[in-house]
Amino acid sequence: MSTYHIQTYGCQMNYSDTERMESYLQALGYDKAPSFEEADLIMFNTCSIRQSAEDRVYGHMRTIEQMRRQHKKITVVITGCMVRKSSSRYSSERDKLFNTTRELDIALRTEELPKLAALARELDPESKIPEIKEESLEDYFKISPTHSSHQSKAQAFVAISNGCDKFCTYCIVPYSRGREKSRDIQEILKECTQLVENGCKEITLIGQTVNSYGLSQYDKEEKTFEFLGEKEPFIYLLEEIDKLHTKGLVRLSFTSSHPKDMSDQLIEAMANLKTIMPYLHLPVQAGDNRTLKRMNRTYTVEHYRKIIEKLRKAIPGISISTDIIVGFCGETDEEFENTYKFFDEMDFEHGYISQYSERTGTTAARFIKDDISEAVKQERWNKLNDNLLRQKSKKAHERFLGKTVQVLVESQEGKKCLGRSEHFKTVQFQSGRKLLGEIVPVKITKAMEWILEGELV
Ligand code: SAH
Ligand code: SF4
Ligand code: F3S
């Protein structure tokens, strides 16, 4: 029996894709290998968002080279956001990755996962990879995921769309994942229902910009969502999934959202749903209109501020996190100061701060100069990340001191339990009971920068 190992990098979307890749490989007759070193097929599910993410994969290629020197026969597949052209070592038109690493056998675009069997046969005509003629394995979104990203079946990621049409000037995603396509609504609902019937309590809907679900150019051309009339497809989807609370669904959340598609109707709908978590990740990227314009973010600071005000009014106590890029092309000291001040004003409870990394092929790489020095990027990152973000995160944690929160236990080692509260805060506590996958009340006794500590009530 041949075995596989998948090494996953990047965002939740990639982790969710890995779950589909596992199902597909198992259908081809592969078993999960106990470790990287013991696998016959090693797949790298890659991220391309920053150069540092790509470099991690190249680091692994040296290990592969050593394994091969020890005469181990392995097939090496690179998939995910680094791949542009699905191809094998012997294809006439190959992905550019074949020029950068000699260890590569197959390059595979994520949504072309069903091509893997044919490419493996092209690589080794003697291989015993079976021909699969199952409809469920021919379309990427129809491949049912293994849901193995979480330790318990109480939590699951459900992908609702793939690709992106927004073309922010710095971002590689529209090139790596292609045009935005929404997944069939009935299939999403079927997957969610099955998950909940099987004990799932928390569903996270994922996609590049989930709140544009059903609104992409592709969706419009396909007319898939016409039956909804004026109703926003994403709201309809949330309301339908919310009905699963009668079957045991407790929490529903989604990531990432784009401010442009954060409509008043959506905010109102969120306030009325039973299962929506009081938490939203809404990347702003910059707090200065000139920077936002160069980034092609298509909204202003004023518009973003209004969204946050409405959200806080509709869902009191909602916890909001964001993404920021520092050192984007042409970012002046004044622009950065505005971003800093905006972060402070918005009272973001958490955030991912990135230093701008130029990505070949993007509009920024082609037309705007990456003119901020590494030293300045680092300095701005330190200021925002090590100073303001820490303060904000601690302050947000302190509001829970002495309060009892509901924690879904995500991991348990001995007595140490770790989980998330309804506001998406990481909570640690001790218990001798087996609590993995349970939602339990915990009284918060200590508020630290990145974590809360408490006692089981
Ligand atoms: N679709 C999401 C973001 C996905 S990428 C959205 O639009 O909000 C995740 C984060 O990576 C982005 O929010 C951005 O902050 C960061 N990022 C994207 N491209 C980058 C680049 N070229 N350099 C540095 N950070 C980048
Ligand atoms: Fe990238 Fe912008 Fe699309 Fe997000 S919305 S994935 S940042 S292009
Ligand atoms: Fe990375 Fe692709 Fe996600 S570039 S952040 S893995 S969409």
Short mmCIF file of N, CA, C and O in Angstrom, two decimals, residues 40-145:
data_model
loop_
_atom_site.label_atom_id
_atom_site.label_comp_id
_atom_site.label_asym_id
_atom_site.label_seq_id
_atom_site.Cartn_x
_atom_site.Cartn_y
_atom_site.Cartn_z
N ASP A 40 5.39 7.77 0.57
CA ASP A 40 5.80 7.52 -0.82
C ASP A 40 5.46 8.74 -1.68
O ASP A 40 6.11 8.99 -2.70
N LEU A 41 4.40 9.43 -1.30
CA LEU A 41 4.03 10.64 -2.04
C LEU A 41 3.98 11.80 -1.06
O LEU A 41 3.29 11.73 -0.04
N ILE A 42 4.78 12.83 -1.34
CA ILE A 42 4.79 13.99 -0.44
C ILE A 42 4.23 15.18 -1.19
O ILE A 42 4.66 15.51 -2.30
N MET A 43 3.22 15.78 -0.58
CA MET A 43 2.55 16.89 -1.25
C MET A 43 2.74 18.15 -0.41
O MET A 43 2.50 18.13 0.80
N PHE A 44 3.18 19.23 -1.04
CA PHE A 44 3.32 20.50 -0.34
C PHE A 44 2.17 21.39 -0.79
O PHE A 44 2.09 21.75 -1.97
N ASN A 45 1.27 21.70 0.13
CA ASN A 45 0.16 22.59 -0.19
C ASN A 45 0.59 24.01 0.20
O ASN A 45 0.58 24.37 1.37
N THR A 46 0.99 24.77 -0.79
CA THR A 46 1.77 25.99 -0.55
C THR A 46 0.99 27.29 -0.48
O THR A 46 -0.12 27.40 -1.00
N CYS A 47 1.63 28.28 0.13
CA CYS A 47 1.10 29.64 0.23
C CYS A 47 2.08 30.58 -0.48
O CYS A 47 3.29 30.36 -0.44
N SER A 48 1.55 31.60 -1.10
CA SER A 48 2.38 32.48 -1.92
C SER A 48 2.24 33.94 -1.50
O SER A 48 2.73 34.83 -2.18
N ILE A 49 1.58 34.16 -0.38
CA ILE A 49 1.17 35.52 -0.03
C ILE A 49 2.38 36.45 0.20
O ILE A 49 2.33 37.61 -0.13
N ARG A 50 3.45 35.89 0.77
CA ARG A 50 4.70 36.64 0.96
C ARG A 50 5.85 35.75 0.57
O ARG A 50 5.74 34.52 0.60
N GLN A 51 6.99 36.37 0.27
CA GLN A 51 8.15 35.58 -0.14
C GLN A 51 8.54 34.59 0.96
O GLN A 51 8.89 33.44 0.68
N SER A 52 8.42 35.01 2.22
CA SER A 52 8.83 34.13 3.32
C SER A 52 8.03 32.83 3.32
O SER A 52 8.55 31.78 3.70
N ALA A 53 6.77 32.88 2.89
CA ALA A 53 5.93 31.68 2.85
C ALA A 53 6.46 30.71 1.79
O ALA A 53 6.50 29.50 2.00
N GLU A 54 6.90 31.25 0.66
CA GLU A 54 7.44 30.39 -0.41
C GLU A 54 8.77 29.79 0.01
O GLU A 54 9.05 28.62 -0.27
N ASP A 55 9.60 30.58 0.69
CA ASP A 55 10.93 30.11 1.06
C ASP A 55 10.89 28.87 1.94
O ASP A 55 11.77 28.02 1.87
N ARG A 56 9.84 28.76 2.76
CA ARG A 56 9.74 27.60 3.65
C ARG A 56 9.67 26.30 2.85
O ARG A 56 10.20 25.28 3.24
N VAL A 57 9.02 26.34 1.71
CA VAL A 57 8.88 25.14 0.88
C VAL A 57 10.23 24.76 0.28
O VAL A 57 10.63 23.58 0.27
N TYR A 58 10.97 25.78 -0.19
CA TYR A 58 12.28 25.48 -0.78
C TYR A 58 13.20 24.84 0.25
O TYR A 58 14.01 23.97 -0.07
N GLY A 59 13.05 25.24 1.52
CA GLY A 59 13.85 24.65 2.60
C GLY A 59 13.64 23.14 2.64
O GLY A 59 14.60 22.37 2.78
N HIS A 60 12.39 22.71 2.47
CA HIS A 60 12.08 21.28 2.52
C HIS A 60 12.67 20.50 1.36
O HIS A 60 12.89 19.30 1.45
N MET A 61 12.89 21.18 0.25
CA MET A 61 13.40 20.48 -0.93
C MET A 61 14.79 19.88 -0.67
O MET A 61 15.17 18.89 -1.23
N ARG A 62 15.54 20.52 0.23
CA ARG A 62 16.86 19.97 0.58
C ARG A 62 16.72 18.65 1.32
O ARG A 62 17.48 17.72 1.10
N THR A 63 15.69 18.54 2.16
CA THR A 63 15.44 17.27 2.86
C THR A 63 15.09 16.19 1.84
O THR A 63 15.54 15.05 1.93
N ILE A 64 14.27 16.56 0.85
CA ILE A 64 13.87 15.60 -0.18
C ILE A 64 15.12 15.09 -0.93
O ILE A 64 15.27 13.89 -1.18
N GLU A 65 16.01 16.04 -1.23
CA GLU A 65 17.23 15.67 -1.95
C GLU A 65 18.01 14.62 -1.15
O GLU A 65 18.46 13.61 -1.71
N GLN A 66 18.10 14.84 0.15
CA GLN A 66 18.81 13.87 1.01
C GLN A 66 18.10 12.53 1.03
O GLN A 66 18.73 11.47 0.95
N MET A 67 16.78 12.57 1.11
CA MET A 67 16.03 11.30 1.13
C MET A 67 16.26 10.52 -0.15
O MET A 67 16.43 9.31 -0.15
N ARG A 68 16.30 11.25 -1.26
CA ARG A 68 16.51 10.57 -2.55
C ARG A 68 17.92 10.02 -2.65
O ARG A 68 18.13 8.97 -3.26
N ARG A 69 18.89 10.73 -2.06
CA ARG A 69 20.26 10.23 -2.07
C ARG A 69 20.37 8.91 -1.32
O ARG A 69 21.21 8.09 -1.60
N GLN A 70 19.46 8.76 -0.35
CA GLN A 70 19.44 7.49 0.40
C GLN A 70 18.57 6.46 -0.33
O GLN A 70 18.06 5.51 0.27
N HIS A 71 18.36 6.69 -1.63
CA HIS A 71 17.63 5.77 -2.51
C HIS A 71 16.17 5.60 -2.17
O HIS A 71 15.58 4.58 -2.48
N LYS A 72 15.59 6.57 -1.50
CA LYS A 72 14.15 6.45 -1.24
C LYS A 72 13.39 6.92 -2.48
O LYS A 72 13.69 7.97 -3.04
N LYS A 73 12.42 6.10 -2.91
CA LYS A 73 11.64 6.46 -4.09
C LYS A 73 10.42 7.26 -3.63
O LYS A 73 9.57 6.75 -2.92
N ILE A 74 10.40 8.52 -3.98
CA ILE A 74 9.27 9.35 -3.56
C ILE A 74 8.74 10.17 -4.74
O ILE A 74 9.50 10.54 -5.63
N THR A 75 7.45 10.44 -4.69
CA THR A 75 6.86 11.36 -5.67
C THR A 75 6.62 12.68 -4.94
O THR A 75 6.00 12.69 -3.87
N VAL A 76 7.11 13.77 -5.54
CA VAL A 76 6.98 15.07 -4.89
C VAL A 76 6.00 15.95 -5.68
O VAL A 76 6.19 16.21 -6.86
N VAL A 77 4.95 16.38 -4.98
CA VAL A 77 3.92 17.21 -5.62
C VAL A 77 3.89 18.58 -4.93
O VAL A 77 3.89 18.65 -3.70
N ILE A 78 3.90 19.63 -5.72
CA ILE A 78 3.64 20.96 -5.15
C ILE A 78 2.28 21.41 -5.65
O ILE A 78 1.99 21.38 -6.85
N THR A 79 1.42 21.76 -4.69
CA THR A 79 0.10 22.27 -5.06
C THR A 79 -0.14 23.58 -4.29
O THR A 79 0.76 24.10 -3.66
N GLY A 80 -1.34 24.11 -4.38
CA GLY A 80 -1.65 25.35 -3.64
C GLY A 80 -1.27 26.58 -4.44
O GLY A 80 -1.14 26.54 -5.67
N CYS A 81 -1.07 27.68 -3.72
CA CYS A 81 -1.00 28.99 -4.37
C CYS A 81 0.30 29.29 -5.12
O CYS A 81 0.37 30.29 -5.82
N MET A 82 1.31 28.44 -5.01
CA MET A 82 2.54 28.69 -5.78
C MET A 82 2.45 28.18 -7.22
O MET A 82 3.31 28.47 -8.04
N VAL A 83 1.43 27.40 -7.52
CA VAL A 83 1.37 26.74 -8.85
C VAL A 83 0.51 27.52 -9.84
O VAL A 83 -0.59 27.96 -9.50
N ARG A 84 1.01 27.67 -11.07
CA ARG A 84 0.23 28.33 -12.12
C ARG A 84 -0.26 27.34 -13.17
O ARG A 84 -1.28 27.54 -13.79
N LYS A 85 0.53 26.29 -13.42
CA LYS A 85 0.16 25.37 -14.50
C LYS A 85 0.27 23.93 -14.03
O LYS A 85 1.37 23.46 -13.69
N SER A 86 -0.85 23.21 -14.03
CA SER A 86 -0.80 21.80 -13.63
C SER A 86 0.01 21.04 -14.68
O SER A 86 -0.29 21.10 -15.88
N SER A 87 1.07 20.36 -14.23
CA SER A 87 1.96 19.68 -15.18
C SER A 87 2.83 18.67 -14.44
O SER A 87 2.99 18.75 -13.23
N SER A 88 3.39 17.74 -15.20
CA SER A 88 4.33 16.79 -14.59
C SER A 88 5.72 17.09 -15.15
O SER A 88 5.87 17.88 -16.08
N ARG A 89 6.69 16.44 -14.57
CA ARG A 89 8.08 16.55 -15.04
C ARG A 89 8.19 16.33 -16.55
O ARG A 89 9.05 16.88 -17.21
N TYR A 90 7.29 15.49 -17.11
CA TYR A 90 7.37 15.15 -18.54
C TYR A 90 6.38 15.90 -19.42
O TYR A 90 6.27 15.61 -20.62
N SER A 91 5.64 16.81 -18.86
CA SER A 91 4.66 17.55 -19.68
C SER A 91 5.40 18.48 -20.65
O SER A 91 6.50 18.95 -20.34
N SER A 92 4.78 18.74 -21.80
CA SER A 92 5.45 19.62 -22.77
C SER A 92 5.46 21.06 -22.27
O SER A 92 6.43 21.79 -22.45
N GLU A 93 4.37 21.49 -21.64
CA GLU A 93 4.36 22.84 -21.05
C GLU A 93 4.35 22.70 -19.54
O GLU A 93 3.37 22.20 -18.98
N ARG A 94 5.45 23.11 -18.93
CA ARG A 94 5.56 22.88 -17.49
C ARG A 94 5.46 24.17 -16.68
O ARG A 94 5.75 25.25 -17.18
N ASP A 95 5.07 24.01 -15.42
CA ASP A 95 5.02 25.16 -14.51
C ASP A 95 6.44 25.69 -14.31
O ASP A 95 7.42 24.92 -14.34
N LYS A 96 6.56 26.98 -14.03
CA LYS A 96 7.87 27.60 -13.82
C LYS A 96 8.62 27.01 -12.63
O LYS A 96 9.84 27.07 -12.55
N LEU A 97 7.86 26.43 -11.69
CA LEU A 97 8.50 25.85 -10.49
C LEU A 97 9.52 24.77 -10.86
O LEU A 97 10.47 24.52 -10.11
N PHE A 98 9.32 24.13 -12.03
CA PHE A 98 10.27 23.10 -12.44
C PHE A 98 11.66 23.69 -12.70
O PHE A 98 12.65 22.98 -12.66
N ASN A 99 11.71 25.00 -12.98
CA ASN A 99 13.01 25.64 -13.21
C ASN A 99 13.72 25.97 -11.90
O ASN A 99 14.92 26.17 -11.89
N THR A 100 12.95 26.05 -10.80
CA THR A 100 13.58 26.47 -9.54
C THR A 100 13.93 25.30 -8.63
O THR A 100 14.75 25.43 -7.73
N THR A 101 13.25 24.17 -8.80
CA THR A 101 13.62 23.01 -7.97
C THR A 101 13.68 21.73 -8.80
O THR A 101 12.74 21.41 -9.51
N ARG A 102 14.78 21.03 -8.64
CA ARG A 102 14.98 19.79 -9.40
C ARG A 102 14.21 18.62 -8.79
O ARG A 102 14.04 17.58 -9.41
N GLU A 103 13.75 18.80 -7.55
CA GLU A 103 13.12 17.68 -6.85
C GLU A 103 11.65 17.49 -7.21
O GLU A 103 11.04 16.49 -6.85
N LEU A 104 11.09 18.44 -7.94
CA LEU A 104 9.65 18.42 -8.21
C LEU A 104 9.24 17.40 -9.27
O LEU A 104 9.88 17.30 -10.32
N ASP A 105 8.15 16.64 -9.02
CA ASP A 105 7.62 15.70 -10.02
C ASP A 105 6.32 16.20 -10.63
O ASP A 105 6.09 16.06 -11.83
N ILE A 106 5.44 16.75 -9.77
CA ILE A 106 4.14 17.19 -10.28
C ILE A 106 3.78 18.55 -9.67
O ILE A 106 3.92 18.75 -8.46
N ALA A 107 3.33 19.47 -10.52
CA ALA A 107 2.80 20.75 -10.04
C ALA A 107 1.29 20.71 -10.31
O ALA A 107 0.87 20.28 -11.39
N LEU A 108 0.51 21.10 -9.32
CA LEU A 108 -0.94 20.92 -9.45
C LEU A 108 -1.69 22.12 -8.91
O LEU A 108 -1.54 22.49 -7.75
N ARG A 109 -2.49 22.74 -9.76
CA ARG A 109 -3.32 23.86 -9.27
C ARG A 109 -4.40 23.28 -8.36
O ARG A 109 -4.99 22.24 -8.68
N THR A 110 -4.67 23.96 -7.28
CA THR A 110 -5.61 23.43 -6.27
C THR A 110 -6.93 22.97 -6.88
O THR A 110 -7.36 21.84 -6.66
N GLU A 111 -7.55 23.86 -7.67
CA GLU A 111 -8.89 23.51 -8.17
C GLU A 111 -8.83 22.44 -9.26
O GLU A 111 -9.85 21.93 -9.69
N GLU A 112 -7.59 22.08 -9.68
CA GLU A 112 -7.46 21.01 -10.68
C GLU A 112 -7.03 19.69 -10.03
O GLU A 112 -6.49 18.82 -10.70
N LEU A 113 -7.30 19.58 -8.74
CA LEU A 113 -6.97 18.36 -8.00
C LEU A 113 -7.36 17.08 -8.76
O LEU A 113 -6.59 16.11 -8.78
N PRO A 114 -8.54 17.02 -9.40
CA PRO A 114 -8.90 15.80 -10.10
C PRO A 114 -7.93 15.40 -11.23
O PRO A 114 -8.01 14.28 -11.74
N LYS A 115 -7.01 16.30 -11.60
CA LYS A 115 -6.03 15.95 -12.65
C LYS A 115 -4.85 15.17 -12.10
O LYS A 115 -3.99 14.71 -12.85
N LEU A 116 -4.78 15.05 -10.78
CA LEU A 116 -3.60 14.44 -10.17
C LEU A 116 -3.35 13.01 -10.67
O LEU A 116 -2.21 12.64 -10.99
N ALA A 117 -4.41 12.21 -10.79
CA ALA A 117 -4.24 10.81 -11.21
C ALA A 117 -3.59 10.75 -12.60
O ALA A 117 -2.64 9.99 -12.83
N ALA A 118 -4.09 11.56 -13.53
CA ALA A 118 -3.55 11.56 -14.90
C ALA A 118 -2.09 12.00 -14.91
O ALA A 118 -1.25 11.42 -15.62
N LEU A 119 -1.76 13.01 -14.11
CA LEU A 119 -0.38 13.50 -14.06
C LEU A 119 0.54 12.44 -13.44
O LEU A 119 1.69 12.26 -13.88
N ALA A 120 0.04 11.70 -12.46
CA ALA A 120 0.85 10.64 -11.84
C ALA A 120 1.10 9.52 -12.85
O ALA A 120 2.19 8.94 -12.90
N ARG A 121 0.11 9.25 -13.70
CA ARG A 121 0.31 8.23 -14.74
C ARG A 121 1.28 8.71 -15.81
O ARG A 121 2.07 7.94 -16.33
N GLU A 122 1.23 10.01 -16.10
CA GLU A 122 2.17 10.59 -17.08
C GLU A 122 3.60 10.45 -16.56
O GLU A 122 4.53 10.15 -17.30
N LEU A 123 3.73 10.60 -15.25
CA LEU A 123 5.04 10.52 -14.61
C LEU A 123 5.54 9.08 -14.60
O LEU A 123 6.71 8.81 -14.85
N ASP A 124 4.65 8.15 -14.34
CA ASP A 124 5.04 6.76 -14.23
C ASP A 124 3.96 5.87 -14.86
O ASP A 124 3.00 5.47 -14.18
N PRO A 125 4.07 5.57 -16.16
CA PRO A 125 3.03 4.80 -16.84
C PRO A 125 2.82 3.42 -16.22
O PRO A 125 1.77 2.81 -16.38
N GLU A 126 3.82 2.93 -15.48
CA GLU A 126 3.71 1.61 -14.85
C GLU A 126 2.91 1.67 -13.54
O GLU A 126 2.58 0.65 -12.96
N SER A 127 2.68 2.87 -13.06
CA SER A 127 2.05 3.00 -11.73
C SER A 127 0.65 2.39 -11.76
O SER A 127 -0.01 2.35 -12.78
N LYS A 128 0.24 1.94 -10.60
CA LYS A 128 -1.06 1.24 -10.54
C LYS A 128 -2.18 2.18 -10.10
O LYS A 128 -3.16 1.76 -9.50
N ILE A 129 -2.02 3.45 -10.42
CA ILE A 129 -3.07 4.40 -10.02
C ILE A 129 -4.34 4.13 -10.82
O ILE A 129 -4.33 4.11 -12.05
N PRO A 130 -5.43 3.87 -10.14
CA PRO A 130 -6.66 3.48 -10.85
C PRO A 130 -7.32 4.63 -11.61
O PRO A 130 -7.13 5.79 -11.26
N GLU A 131 -8.08 4.27 -12.64
CA GLU A 131 -8.91 5.25 -13.35
C GLU A 131 -10.16 5.42 -12.51
O GLU A 131 -10.84 4.44 -12.21
N ILE A 132 -10.47 6.64 -12.11
CA ILE A 132 -11.69 6.80 -11.33
C ILE A 132 -12.71 7.56 -12.16
O ILE A 132 -12.43 8.64 -12.66
N LYS A 133 -13.85 6.98 -12.30
CA LYS A 133 -14.88 7.63 -13.11
C LYS A 133 -16.06 8.07 -12.24
O LYS A 133 -17.20 7.99 -12.62
N GLU A 134 -15.75 8.49 -11.03
CA GLU A 134 -16.83 8.91 -10.14
C GLU A 134 -17.05 10.40 -10.29
O GLU A 134 -16.09 11.17 -10.20
N GLU A 135 -18.28 10.79 -10.47
CA GLU A 135 -18.57 12.22 -10.65
C GLU A 135 -18.09 13.03 -9.44
O GLU A 135 -17.56 14.11 -9.56
N SER A 136 -18.23 12.40 -8.25
CA SER A 136 -17.87 13.10 -7.01
C SER A 136 -16.38 13.40 -6.93
O SER A 136 -15.94 14.15 -6.08
N LEU A 137 -15.58 12.80 -7.80
CA LEU A 137 -14.14 13.07 -7.75
C LEU A 137 -13.66 13.88 -8.95
O LEU A 137 -12.48 14.16 -9.11
N GLU A 138 -14.60 14.25 -9.83
CA GLU A 138 -14.20 14.96 -11.04
C GLU A 138 -14.23 16.47 -10.87
O GLU A 138 -13.63 17.20 -11.63
N ASP A 139 -14.97 16.94 -9.87
CA ASP A 139 -15.11 18.38 -9.67
C ASP A 139 -14.56 18.69 -8.28
O ASP A 139 -14.97 18.08 -7.29
N TYR A 140 -13.63 19.63 -8.22
CA TYR A 140 -12.95 19.96 -6.98
C TYR A 140 -13.91 20.14 -5.79
O TYR A 140 -13.73 19.54 -4.73
N PHE A 141 -14.95 20.96 -5.99
CA PHE A 141 -15.87 21.23 -4.88
C PHE A 141 -16.75 20.04 -4.51
O PHE A 141 -17.36 20.01 -3.46
N LYS A 142 -16.84 19.05 -5.42
CA LYS A 142 -17.69 17.89 -5.10
C LYS A 142 -16.93 16.85 -4.29
O LYS A 142 -17.52 15.94 -3.72
N ILE A 143 -15.61 16.98 -4.25
CA ILE A 143 -14.83 16.03 -3.47
C ILE A 143 -15.10 16.31 -2.00
O ILE A 143 -14.91 17.43 -1.53
N SER A 144 -15.59 15.31 -1.27
CA SER A 144 -15.97 15.63 0.11
C SER A 144 -14.74 15.60 1.02
O SER A 144 -13.96 14.66 0.99
N PRO A 145 -14.55 16.66 1.81
CA PRO A 145 -13.35 16.77 2.63
C PRO A 145 -13.33 15.80 3.82
O PRO A 145 -14.38 15.36 4.28
#
